[in-house]
Coordinates of C-alpha atoms in Angstrom, one line a residue:
Chain A
M1 CA 33.1 -2.7 56.4
V2 CA 32.4 -0.2 53.6
K3 CA 31.0 -1.7 50.5
T4 CA 32.2 -0.8 47.0
I5 CA 29.2 0.4 45.0
I6 CA 30.9 1.5 41.7
D7 CA 34.0 -0.2 40.3
A8 CA 35.1 0.9 36.9
H9 CA 38.1 -0.8 35.3
N10 CA 40.1 0.5 32.3
I11 CA 37.2 2.2 30.8
S12 CA 37.8 3.6 27.3
K13 CA 35.3 5.1 25.0
I14 CA 36.1 6.0 21.4
Y15 CA 33.5 7.8 19.3
D16 CA 33.8 7.5 15.5
K17 CA 32.8 10.9 14.2
K18 CA 32.9 11.2 10.5
M19 CA 35.5 8.4 10.4
V20 CA 37.8 10.3 12.8
P21 CA 38.1 8.5 16.1
I22 CA 37.7 10.6 19.2
M23 CA 38.9 9.3 22.5
A24 CA 36.4 10.4 25.0
L25 CA 37.7 8.3 27.9
Q26 CA 41.1 6.6 28.3
D27 CA 41.7 3.8 30.7
V28 CA 39.7 5.3 33.5
H29 CA 39.8 3.5 36.8
L30 CA 37.2 4.5 39.4
H31 CA 36.3 3.1 42.7
I32 CA 33.4 4.6 44.7
E33 CA 32.2 3.3 48.0
E34 CA 28.6 3.2 49.3
G35 CA 27.4 6.5 50.7
E36 CA 30.0 8.7 49.0
F37 CA 29.1 12.2 47.7
V38 CA 31.4 12.6 44.7
A39 CA 31.8 15.5 42.3
L40 CA 33.1 14.7 38.8
V41 CA 34.7 17.9 37.5
G42 CA 36.7 19.0 34.5
P43 CA 36.5 21.2 31.4
S44 CA 33.9 20.7 28.7
G45 CA 34.7 17.6 26.6
S46 CA 36.8 16.1 29.4
G47 CA 34.5 13.0 29.4
K48 CA 32.4 13.7 32.6
S49 CA 29.0 12.9 30.9
T50 CA 30.5 10.0 29.0
L51 CA 31.7 8.4 32.2
L52 CA 28.4 9.0 34.0
N53 CA 26.7 7.3 31.0
M54 CA 29.0 4.3 31.2
I55 CA 28.3 4.0 34.9
G56 CA 24.6 4.4 34.4
G57 CA 24.6 1.8 31.6
L58 CA 23.2 4.3 29.1
D59 CA 26.2 3.7 26.9
D60 CA 28.7 0.9 26.3
P61 CA 32.4 1.4 26.9
T62 CA 34.7 0.5 24.0
N63 CA 37.0 -1.3 26.5
G64 CA 36.8 -2.1 30.1
S65 CA 34.1 -3.1 32.5
V66 CA 31.7 -1.4 35.0
I67 CA 30.6 -3.1 38.1
V68 CA 27.7 -1.5 40.0
D69 CA 26.8 -3.0 43.4
G70 CA 28.5 -6.3 42.4
V71 CA 26.9 -6.6 39.0
E72 CA 29.0 -6.2 35.9
I73 CA 26.5 -4.1 34.0
T74 CA 28.7 -4.0 30.8
K75 CA 27.8 -7.7 30.3
L76 CA 24.0 -7.3 30.9
R77 CA 21.6 -7.7 28.0
E78 CA 19.5 -4.7 27.1
N79 CA 16.3 -5.5 28.9
K80 CA 18.2 -6.8 32.0
L81 CA 20.2 -3.6 32.0
I82 CA 17.0 -1.5 31.8
D83 CA 15.6 -3.4 34.7
F84 CA 18.8 -3.1 36.7
R85 CA 18.8 0.7 36.1
L86 CA 15.2 0.9 37.1
R87 CA 15.9 -0.7 40.5
N88 CA 19.4 0.5 41.3
I89 CA 20.2 3.8 39.6
G90 CA 18.5 7.1 39.7
F91 CA 19.2 9.8 37.1
V92 CA 19.0 13.5 37.3
F93 CA 19.7 15.2 34.0
Q94 CA 20.9 18.7 33.2
S95 CA 17.7 19.8 31.5
F96 CA 15.2 18.5 34.0
N97 CA 13.8 15.9 31.6
L98 CA 10.5 15.3 33.2
I99 CA 7.6 13.8 31.2
P100 CA 5.8 17.0 30.2
V101 CA 2.3 15.5 30.0
L102 CA 2.4 14.1 33.6
T103 CA 2.0 16.0 36.9
A104 CA 4.8 16.1 39.5
K105 CA 3.1 13.3 41.4
E106 CA 2.7 11.2 38.2
N107 CA 6.3 11.8 37.1
I108 CA 7.5 10.4 40.4
G109 CA 5.0 7.6 40.5
F110 CA 5.9 6.6 36.9
V111 CA 9.1 4.8 38.0
L112 CA 7.2 3.0 40.7
Q113 CA 4.5 2.0 38.3
L114 CA 7.2 0.5 36.1
Q115 CA 8.2 -1.6 39.1
N116 CA 4.5 -2.7 39.5
V117 CA 4.3 -1.1 43.0
S118 CA 0.6 -1.1 44.2
K119 CA -1.3 2.2 43.9
K120 CA -1.6 2.6 47.7
E121 CA 2.0 2.1 48.3
R122 CA 2.9 4.3 45.4
E123 CA 0.9 7.2 46.6
K124 CA 2.4 7.0 50.0
R125 CA 5.9 6.9 48.6
V126 CA 5.3 9.8 46.2
M127 CA 3.9 12.0 49.0
E128 CA 7.0 11.1 51.1
L129 CA 9.3 12.1 48.3
L130 CA 7.4 15.3 47.5
H131 CA 7.7 16.1 51.2
Q132 CA 11.5 15.4 51.1
V133 CA 12.0 17.8 48.2
G134 CA 9.6 20.3 49.7
L135 CA 7.0 20.2 46.9
E136 CA 3.9 18.8 48.6
D137 CA 1.8 21.7 47.3
K138 CA 2.9 21.1 43.7
E139 CA 1.8 17.5 43.4
N140 CA -0.7 18.2 40.6
S141 CA 1.4 20.7 38.7
K142 CA 2.8 19.8 35.3
P143 CA 6.5 20.5 34.5
G144 CA 5.5 23.5 32.5
E145 CA 3.9 25.0 35.6
L146 CA 7.0 24.6 37.7
S147 CA 10.1 26.7 38.0
G148 CA 13.5 25.3 36.9
G149 CA 14.5 24.5 40.5
Q150 CA 11.2 22.9 41.3
Q151 CA 11.4 20.7 38.2
Q152 CA 14.9 19.6 39.2
R153 CA 13.6 18.8 42.7
V154 CA 10.9 16.7 41.1
A155 CA 13.6 15.0 39.0
V156 CA 15.5 14.2 42.2
A157 CA 12.4 12.9 43.8
R158 CA 11.8 10.7 40.8
A159 CA 15.4 9.5 40.9
L160 CA 14.8 8.5 44.5
A161 CA 11.4 6.8 44.0
S162 CA 12.7 3.3 43.5
K163 CA 15.1 3.7 46.5
P164 CA 18.2 3.4 44.3
K165 CA 21.6 2.8 45.8
I166 CA 23.2 5.4 43.4
I167 CA 22.0 8.7 42.0
L168 CA 23.9 9.9 38.9
A169 CA 23.4 13.6 38.2
D170 CA 24.7 15.2 35.1
E171 CA 25.2 18.9 35.7
P172 CA 22.1 19.1 38.0
T173 CA 22.5 22.8 38.8
A174 CA 23.6 24.0 35.4
N175 CA 20.2 25.6 34.6
L176 CA 19.4 26.8 38.1
D177 CA 19.8 30.2 39.9
T178 CA 21.9 30.3 43.0
K179 CA 19.1 29.9 45.5
A180 CA 17.5 27.0 43.6
A181 CA 20.9 25.4 43.2
E182 CA 21.7 25.6 46.9
N183 CA 18.3 24.3 47.8
L184 CA 18.8 21.3 45.5
L185 CA 22.3 20.6 46.9
D186 CA 21.0 20.7 50.4
I187 CA 18.4 18.2 49.6
M188 CA 20.9 15.9 47.9
A189 CA 23.4 16.2 50.8
K190 CA 20.6 15.5 53.3
L191 CA 19.5 12.4 51.4
N192 CA 23.1 11.3 51.1
K193 CA 23.6 11.7 54.8
E194 CA 20.3 10.3 56.1
E195 CA 19.6 7.5 53.6
K196 CA 23.2 6.6 52.6
I197 CA 22.5 7.1 49.0
T198 CA 25.6 7.4 46.8
F199 CA 25.7 10.5 44.8
L200 CA 28.0 11.0 41.7
F201 CA 27.5 14.2 39.8
S202 CA 29.3 15.9 37.1
T203 CA 29.6 19.6 37.5
H204 CA 31.3 22.9 36.6
D205 CA 29.6 24.6 39.5
A206 CA 31.9 25.7 42.3
R207 CA 29.0 25.7 44.7
V208 CA 28.4 22.0 44.0
I209 CA 32.1 21.2 44.2
K210 CA 32.3 22.7 47.7
K211 CA 29.5 20.5 48.9
A212 CA 31.3 17.3 47.7
R213 CA 33.4 15.1 50.0
R214 CA 35.4 13.8 47.1
V215 CA 36.3 15.5 43.9
I216 CA 37.5 13.6 40.8
T217 CA 38.9 15.7 38.0
L218 CA 38.9 14.5 34.5
V219 CA 41.1 16.0 31.8
D220 CA 41.1 14.7 28.2
G221 CA 39.3 11.6 29.2
K222 CA 41.7 10.7 32.0
V223 CA 41.5 11.0 35.7
D224 CA 43.8 13.9 36.5
S225 CA 43.2 14.0 40.3
D226 CA 41.1 12.3 42.9
V227 CA 40.9 14.2 46.2
Q228 CA 39.0 13.9 49.5
Q229 CA 37.8 17.2 51.0
I230 CA 35.8 18.5 53.9
P231 CA 32.5 19.9 52.5
D232 CA 31.2 23.4 53.2
Chain B
M1 CA 0.2 4.1 32.6
L2 CA 1.2 3.9 29.0
L3 CA -2.4 4.3 28.0
Q4 CA -2.5 7.6 30.0
I5 CA 0.8 8.9 28.7
S6 CA -0.1 8.1 25.1
W7 CA -3.5 9.7 25.5
R8 CA -2.0 12.9 26.9
N9 CA 0.8 12.9 24.3
I10 CA -1.6 13.2 21.4
W11 CA -3.0 16.4 22.9
R12 CA 0.4 18.0 23.2
N13 CA 0.1 19.3 19.7
K14 CA -3.6 19.6 19.1
T15 CA -3.4 21.0 15.6
R16 CA -1.2 18.0 14.5
S17 CA -3.6 15.5 16.1
F18 CA -6.5 17.3 14.5
V19 CA -4.9 17.1 11.1
V20 CA -4.3 13.3 11.5
I21 CA -7.8 12.7 12.7
C22 CA -9.2 14.7 9.8
S23 CA -7.1 12.8 7.3
I24 CA -8.4 9.5 8.7
I25 CA -12.0 10.9 8.6
I26 CA -11.6 12.2 5.0
G27 CA -9.8 9.1 3.9
L28 CA -12.4 6.7 5.3
W29 CA -15.3 8.8 4.0
A30 CA -13.7 8.9 0.5
G31 CA -13.0 5.2 0.6
I32 CA -16.6 4.4 1.6
F33 CA -18.1 6.8 -0.8
I34 CA -16.1 5.6 -3.8
L35 CA -17.1 2.0 -3.0
A36 CA -20.7 3.0 -2.6
F37 CA -20.7 5.0 -5.8
A38 CA -19.1 2.1 -7.7
W39 CA -21.5 -0.4 -6.2
G40 CA -24.4 2.0 -7.0
L41 CA -23.1 2.2 -10.6
Y42 CA -22.9 -1.6 -10.9
Q43 CA -26.2 -2.2 -9.3
N44 CA -27.8 0.4 -11.5
N45 CA -26.2 -1.2 -14.5
I46 CA -27.2 -4.7 -13.4
D47 CA -30.8 -3.6 -12.7
D48 CA -31.0 -2.0 -16.2
T49 CA -29.6 -5.1 -17.8
V50 CA -31.9 -7.5 -15.9
Y51 CA -35.1 -5.4 -15.7
R52 CA -34.9 -3.6 -19.0
Q53 CA -33.1 -6.0 -21.3
L54 CA -32.5 -9.6 -20.4
S55 CA -34.7 -10.6 -17.4
H56 CA -33.2 -13.0 -14.9
I57 CA -33.4 -16.2 -17.0
Q58 CA -33.7 -16.8 -20.7
I59 CA -34.5 -20.2 -22.3
H60 CA -33.5 -20.8 -25.9
N61 CA -33.2 -23.7 -28.3
P62 CA -29.5 -24.5 -28.0
L63 CA -29.1 -24.3 -31.8
F64 CA -30.6 -20.8 -31.8
T65 CA -27.9 -19.5 -29.5
K66 CA -25.3 -21.2 -31.7
E67 CA -26.6 -20.4 -35.2
N68 CA -28.9 -17.4 -34.5
E69 CA -31.4 -18.7 -36.9
S70 CA -35.1 -18.2 -36.1
K71 CA -36.0 -21.7 -37.3
Y72 CA -34.5 -23.1 -34.1
T73 CA -37.4 -22.6 -31.7
I74 CA -39.0 -23.8 -28.5
S75 CA -42.0 -25.5 -29.9
N76 CA -44.5 -25.6 -27.0
S77 CA -43.7 -22.2 -25.6
D78 CA -47.3 -21.3 -24.7
E79 CA -47.6 -24.3 -22.4
I80 CA -44.2 -23.5 -20.9
L81 CA -45.3 -19.9 -20.4
Q82 CA -48.4 -21.0 -18.5
K83 CA -46.4 -23.3 -16.2
L84 CA -43.9 -20.5 -15.5
Q85 CA -46.6 -17.9 -14.9
S86 CA -48.2 -20.1 -12.3
N87 CA -44.9 -20.4 -10.3
K88 CA -44.9 -18.1 -7.2
N89 CA -41.3 -17.0 -7.8
V90 CA -42.0 -15.6 -11.2
A91 CA -42.9 -11.9 -11.6
S92 CA -43.4 -11.9 -15.3
V93 CA -42.6 -14.2 -18.3
S94 CA -42.6 -13.5 -22.0
S95 CA -41.9 -15.3 -25.2
R96 CA -40.2 -13.6 -28.2
V97 CA -39.4 -14.4 -31.8
I98 CA -36.1 -13.1 -32.9
T99 CA -34.4 -12.8 -36.3
L100 CA -31.4 -11.0 -37.8
G101 CA -32.1 -8.8 -40.8
M102 CA -31.6 -5.5 -42.5
I103 CA -33.6 -2.3 -42.2
S104 CA -33.7 0.1 -45.1
S105 CA -34.9 3.6 -45.4
P106 CA -34.9 5.6 -48.7
T107 CA -31.4 6.9 -47.9
N108 CA -29.7 4.2 -45.8
A109 CA -29.6 0.7 -44.5
S110 CA -28.4 -1.0 -41.4
G111 CA -28.1 -4.5 -39.9
I112 CA -30.5 -5.1 -37.1
K113 CA -32.0 -7.7 -34.6
I114 CA -35.7 -7.9 -34.9
F115 CA -37.7 -8.8 -31.8
G116 CA -41.2 -10.1 -32.2
I117 CA -42.8 -9.3 -28.9
N118 CA -46.1 -9.3 -27.1
P119 CA -46.4 -5.5 -26.4
L120 CA -48.6 -5.9 -23.4
V121 CA -46.5 -8.5 -21.6
E122 CA -43.3 -6.6 -22.3
K123 CA -44.7 -3.5 -20.5
T124 CA -44.1 -5.5 -17.3
Q125 CA -41.2 -7.5 -18.5
I126 CA -38.7 -5.0 -19.9
V127 CA -40.9 -1.8 -19.5
L128 CA -40.1 -0.9 -23.1
N129 CA -43.0 1.5 -23.2
E130 CA -41.2 3.8 -20.7
N131 CA -38.3 4.3 -23.1
V132 CA -40.5 5.6 -25.9
R133 CA -39.5 9.2 -26.6
Q134 CA -41.6 10.0 -29.7
G135 CA -44.8 8.4 -30.9
A136 CA -46.6 5.7 -29.1
Y137 CA -45.9 2.1 -27.9
F138 CA -47.9 -0.1 -30.2
E139 CA -51.1 1.8 -29.7
T140 CA -52.4 2.1 -33.2
G141 CA -53.2 -1.6 -33.3
K142 CA -51.8 -1.9 -36.8
E143 CA -49.8 -5.0 -37.4
N144 CA -47.0 -3.4 -39.4
E145 CA -46.0 -1.0 -36.6
I146 CA -42.3 -1.0 -35.7
L147 CA -40.5 0.6 -32.7
I148 CA -36.9 1.6 -33.4
G149 CA -34.2 3.4 -31.5
E150 CA -33.7 7.1 -31.9
K151 CA -30.1 6.5 -32.8
L152 CA -31.0 4.1 -35.6
A153 CA -33.6 6.6 -36.8
K154 CA -30.9 9.2 -37.0
K155 CA -28.7 6.9 -38.9
L156 CA -31.4 6.0 -41.4
K157 CA -32.5 9.6 -41.5
I158 CA -36.1 8.8 -40.8
K159 CA -38.7 10.2 -38.6
L160 CA -41.9 9.0 -36.8
K161 CA -44.4 7.5 -39.2
S162 CA -41.7 7.0 -41.9
K163 CA -41.9 3.8 -43.8
V164 CA -39.0 1.3 -43.5
V165 CA -38.4 -2.1 -45.2
L166 CA -37.2 -5.1 -43.2
T167 CA -35.4 -7.8 -45.0
F168 CA -34.6 -11.2 -43.5
T169 CA -34.8 -14.9 -44.2
N170 CA -37.7 -17.1 -43.1
I171 CA -37.4 -20.6 -41.7
D172 CA -37.2 -22.0 -45.3
N173 CA -34.3 -19.7 -46.0
E174 CA -36.3 -17.6 -48.3
I175 CA -35.7 -13.8 -48.4
I176 CA -38.6 -12.0 -46.9
T177 CA -39.2 -8.3 -47.4
A178 CA -41.8 -6.5 -45.4
A179 CA -42.7 -2.8 -45.0
F180 CA -43.3 -1.4 -41.6
R181 CA -44.2 2.1 -40.4
V182 CA -42.3 3.6 -37.5
G183 CA -44.8 3.9 -34.7
G184 CA -42.4 5.0 -32.0
L185 CA -38.8 6.0 -31.3
Y186 CA -37.2 4.8 -28.1
R187 CA -34.1 5.6 -26.2
S188 CA -32.8 3.2 -23.6
K189 CA -29.7 3.6 -21.4
N190 CA -27.7 1.4 -23.7
I191 CA -27.1 3.5 -26.8
S192 CA -25.2 0.7 -28.6
L193 CA -28.2 -1.6 -28.4
D194 CA -30.6 1.2 -29.5
E195 CA -28.9 1.1 -32.9
V196 CA -29.5 -2.6 -33.3
N197 CA -32.7 -3.7 -31.6
V198 CA -36.0 -3.1 -33.3
Y199 CA -39.4 -4.3 -32.0
V200 CA -42.4 -5.5 -33.9
Q201 CA -45.5 -7.5 -32.9
K202 CA -44.8 -11.1 -32.3
N203 CA -47.8 -12.4 -34.4
E204 CA -46.7 -10.4 -37.4
L205 CA -43.1 -11.7 -37.2
V206 CA -44.3 -15.3 -36.6
N207 CA -46.4 -15.1 -39.8
L208 CA -43.5 -13.6 -41.8
L209 CA -41.0 -16.2 -40.6
G210 CA -43.4 -19.0 -41.2
L211 CA -43.4 -20.2 -37.6
Q212 CA -46.3 -21.8 -35.6
D213 CA -48.1 -19.6 -33.1
S214 CA -46.9 -21.7 -30.2
E215 CA -43.3 -21.4 -31.3
S216 CA -40.8 -18.9 -30.0
N217 CA -37.1 -18.3 -30.0
E218 CA -36.7 -17.0 -26.5
I219 CA -38.6 -17.2 -23.2
A220 CA -37.5 -14.5 -20.7
I221 CA -38.3 -14.9 -17.0
L222 CA -38.3 -12.1 -14.5
L223 CA -38.2 -13.3 -10.9
K224 CA -39.6 -11.6 -7.8
N225 CA -36.4 -12.3 -5.9
E226 CA -33.0 -12.9 -7.4
E227 CA -32.2 -15.3 -4.6
Q228 CA -34.4 -17.8 -6.4
L229 CA -32.2 -17.6 -9.5
D230 CA -30.6 -21.0 -9.1
S231 CA -33.7 -22.9 -8.1
M232 CA -35.7 -21.3 -10.9
K233 CA -33.0 -22.3 -13.4
I234 CA -33.4 -25.9 -12.3
F235 CA -37.2 -25.6 -12.5
S236 CA -36.9 -24.0 -16.0
S237 CA -34.6 -26.8 -17.2
S238 CA -37.2 -29.3 -16.0
L239 CA -39.8 -27.6 -18.2
V240 CA -37.6 -27.5 -21.3
P241 CA -35.3 -30.4 -20.9
K242 CA -33.6 -29.9 -24.2
G243 CA -33.5 -26.1 -23.9
K244 CA -30.6 -23.9 -23.0
V245 CA -31.3 -22.2 -19.7
E246 CA -29.1 -19.3 -18.9
D247 CA -29.1 -16.5 -16.3
W248 CA -28.3 -12.9 -16.9
K249 CA -24.7 -13.3 -15.8
T250 CA -24.0 -15.9 -18.5
L251 CA -26.0 -13.9 -21.1
S252 CA -24.2 -10.7 -20.5
P253 CA -20.5 -11.5 -19.9
E254 CA -19.5 -8.0 -21.0
L255 CA -21.4 -6.7 -18.0
G256 CA -19.1 -8.8 -15.8
M257 CA -16.1 -7.4 -17.6
V258 CA -17.2 -3.8 -17.1
I259 CA -17.9 -4.5 -13.5
E260 CA -14.5 -6.2 -13.1
S261 CA -12.7 -3.3 -14.7
F262 CA -14.6 -0.8 -12.5
N263 CA -13.8 -3.0 -9.5
L264 CA -10.1 -2.7 -10.5
Y265 CA -10.4 1.1 -10.7
T266 CA -12.1 1.1 -7.3
Y267 CA -9.4 -0.9 -5.7
I268 CA -6.7 1.3 -7.3
I269 CA -8.4 4.5 -6.1
T270 CA -8.9 3.0 -2.6
G271 CA -5.3 2.0 -2.6
I272 CA -4.2 5.5 -3.5
I273 CA -6.3 6.9 -0.7
L274 CA -4.8 4.3 1.7
L275 CA -1.3 5.2 0.5
A276 CA -1.9 8.9 1.1
L277 CA -3.2 8.1 4.5
T278 CA -0.2 6.0 5.2
F279 CA 2.2 8.8 4.2
G280 CA 0.2 11.3 6.2
I281 CA 0.4 9.2 9.4
V282 CA 4.0 8.1 8.9
N283 CA 5.0 11.8 8.4
T284 CA 3.1 13.1 11.4
M285 CA 4.1 10.3 13.8
L286 CA 7.7 10.5 12.6
M287 CA 7.7 14.2 13.3
S288 CA 6.2 13.5 16.7
V289 CA 8.9 10.9 17.5
L290 CA 11.8 13.0 16.2
E291 CA 10.9 16.1 18.2
R292 CA 10.6 13.9 21.3
F293 CA 14.0 12.2 20.9
R294 CA 15.3 13.5 24.1
E295 CA 12.2 12.7 26.1
L296 CA 12.2 9.2 24.7
G297 CA 15.9 8.8 25.6
M298 CA 15.0 10.0 29.1
L299 CA 12.2 7.4 29.4
M300 CA 14.6 4.7 28.4
A301 CA 17.2 5.9 30.9
I302 CA 14.7 5.9 33.8
G303 CA 13.6 2.3 33.0
L304 CA 11.0 2.2 30.2
N305 CA 12.1 -0.6 27.9
K306 CA 12.0 -0.4 24.1
S307 CA 9.0 -2.6 23.7
K308 CA 7.0 -0.2 25.9
I309 CA 8.2 2.8 23.9
F310 CA 7.1 0.9 20.7
V311 CA 3.7 0.3 22.2
M312 CA 3.4 3.9 23.4
I313 CA 3.9 5.2 19.8
L314 CA 1.4 2.6 18.5
L315 CA -1.1 3.6 21.2
E316 CA -0.9 7.2 20.1
T317 CA -1.8 6.3 16.6
L318 CA -4.4 3.9 17.8
Y319 CA -6.1 6.7 19.8
L320 CA -6.1 9.0 16.7
T321 CA -7.5 6.2 14.6
L322 CA -10.1 5.3 17.1
M323 CA -11.3 8.9 17.1
G324 CA -11.1 9.3 13.3
C325 CA -12.7 6.0 12.2
P326 CA -16.1 6.3 13.8
I327 CA -16.5 9.8 12.6
G328 CA -15.4 8.8 9.1
L329 CA -17.8 5.9 9.2
L330 CA -20.7 8.0 10.3
I331 CA -20.1 10.7 7.7
G332 CA -19.6 8.0 5.1
W333 CA -22.8 6.3 6.1
L334 CA -24.8 9.5 6.1
S335 CA -23.6 10.6 2.7
V336 CA -24.2 7.1 1.2
N337 CA -27.7 7.1 2.6
F338 CA -28.4 10.6 1.4
F339 CA -27.3 9.8 -2.2
E340 CA -29.0 6.4 -2.0
K341 CA -32.3 8.3 -1.8
H342 CA -31.5 11.4 -3.9
G343 CA -29.0 10.0 -6.4
I344 CA -26.0 11.7 -8.0
N345 CA -26.6 13.3 -11.3
I346 CA -23.7 12.6 -13.6
S347 CA -25.5 13.7 -16.8
M348 CA -22.4 15.6 -18.0
F349 CA -20.7 12.2 -18.4
S350 CA -23.9 10.2 -19.2
E351 CA -23.4 10.0 -23.0
G352 CA -20.1 8.2 -22.5
L353 CA -21.4 6.1 -19.7
A354 CA -24.6 5.3 -21.6
A355 CA -22.4 3.6 -24.2
Y356 CA -21.6 1.1 -21.5
G357 CA -25.1 0.9 -20.3
F358 CA -24.8 3.1 -17.3
S359 CA -27.5 5.5 -16.1
S360 CA -27.0 9.2 -15.7
I361 CA -28.3 9.2 -12.1
I362 CA -26.3 7.0 -9.7
Y363 CA -27.8 5.8 -6.4
T364 CA -25.0 5.0 -4.0
S365 CA -25.3 1.6 -2.4
L366 CA -23.1 -0.2 0.2
D367 CA -23.9 -3.1 2.5
N368 CA -23.0 -3.1 6.2
Q369 CA -20.3 -5.7 5.7
K370 CA -18.4 -3.5 3.3
Y371 CA -18.5 -0.6 5.8
M372 CA -16.8 -2.9 8.3
I373 CA -14.3 -4.1 5.8
V374 CA -13.3 -0.6 4.8
A375 CA -13.1 0.6 8.4
I376 CA -11.0 -2.4 9.3
M377 CA -8.7 -1.8 6.3
Y378 CA -8.2 1.9 7.3
F379 CA -7.7 0.9 11.0
I380 CA -5.0 -1.7 10.1
T381 CA -3.4 0.8 7.6
A382 CA -3.2 3.5 10.2
L383 CA -1.6 1.1 12.8
L384 CA 0.8 -0.3 10.2
S385 CA 1.8 3.3 9.3
A386 CA 2.8 3.8 12.9
I387 CA 5.3 0.9 12.9
Y388 CA 8.1 2.8 11.1
P389 CA 8.0 5.9 13.4
A390 CA 7.8 3.5 16.4
Y391 CA 10.8 1.5 14.9
K392 CA 12.7 4.8 14.6
A393 CA 12.1 5.4 18.3
L394 CA 13.7 1.9 19.0
Q395 CA 16.9 2.9 17.2
L396 CA 17.5 5.5 19.9
N397 CA 20.6 5.4 22.1
P398 CA 19.4 6.9 25.4
S399 CA 22.7 8.6 26.1
E400 CA 22.8 10.3 22.6
A401 CA 19.1 11.1 22.7
I402 CA 19.4 12.9 26.1
R403 CA 22.1 15.1 24.7
K404 CA 20.0 16.2 21.7
I405 CA 18.8 19.7 21.8

């Protein structure tokens, strides 16, 4: 039986900007099963990033609830939520967002260190992940010494470090050239297929949309369409 | 992990870190130096007061201190002097006869305090001979020789070898007038006293006042070590049970007031330096936090909790402080030691300071405990300064921070 990994009910988010309420999300229902490879698409300002933030517990919805792997994260206290995120959700951001003072190896190991994983185990896992994203030879390079695509691959490896059930990626290919974007998508698709990790990513990129098996379209903070497709 | 990230973070902007470290160094050095200068000033002032004016302990007839009349004496002062001289803690002891009177020159007159002293003993007691600027220190052997301050001489419009007339009352309340010849002009570091105190030979004043040879109004005791002050006060009281035994702190309360007011200035200046340091660190660390908003948001998103973010910012300041403090301490210690040996010439202010009894060359002085106190104060201030920037980091909403450009 397929397990529900993300269950969002009636999510609304209203931002109060200069006393003018802006409805970023309106009664969004979302149901994602374990191992899905989902693209969240829509025009700018449609609420893609806001929805990802709600699912990732980075922001609170004004109304509604988010249940991730059976845990209602909208009810968790801050420290519990951080811990839950650390163990269950991996993030890949649009602008790479690596720690600039740490090497690729240290950036990936950082998440494991937060989980108090032993040094030996950590090193083993980091090398595995670097191998998975094809950056074994860049282990001691700092983000400034890596290309955009390489940085994003390190970010994916970091997101995978704690063996999360879900990876949330906000416009992961937005700053990458075609080759780097395709390379990253291949890695993500391979991880999804082989390790059954659920991927939910927001994107404008047609190349990414083609790789998804399910495409959810948001318009003005509402789910406009939700279709299954055969990926390229 | 946090230690490593914080350490590397401070080297992301080397210039900024260098500026913070320098401000800690300069702040700490300035704090140490101001304290050392102030302590040097006080110490100098205390030494002058003790070794050139009062001595450590003085014994008087209680009525003399109250009425200021020379008839109130310590009757067996010679015997007491002998006993004090034989005490191993005593460096020097002298007896004086004192009366208030008037000094007159052909053109002017002034109220004075006349000290009848034993010139030989006072050479070691208050080293009055070293203050003589013109003439000699009781070397003519003549009994009517008087030593007066340069400032008083100027006021009376008299010179060396001029004749002056002293007028005072003897123990029978009769007016005594006696002519003296100025044998020497002195200048001490306390100009206000120079205008009042005059010195004549004790025997001569004893005769004029009608006292006995063994009588005196004041016994001054100079100790080898100030630590013996309390025990020697007890010993002195046992020798003169009815006498009033006072130490220099009681005898010169104005010195305490001057020190207190200078202490206040020192604390104010140190406070201003600490405040400047605080603003410097708050400003720098706040800048460092604000420009890393997105990165801090990302750290929160991937699992670093707020307390760790707070600790990380504090650690960054701690590292900068740990680098700045030892260097500031070392430079402070070196400069204090240098000026402890060579002194700081403040002669351009010395006339004003001399009015308060301060010397024109200040030898800085600071004990080890104060170095530690100042260093700990700066250390704590630096860490406290980091609390606001760290608190600002805690206000972050990760989702908003990540979106910041």
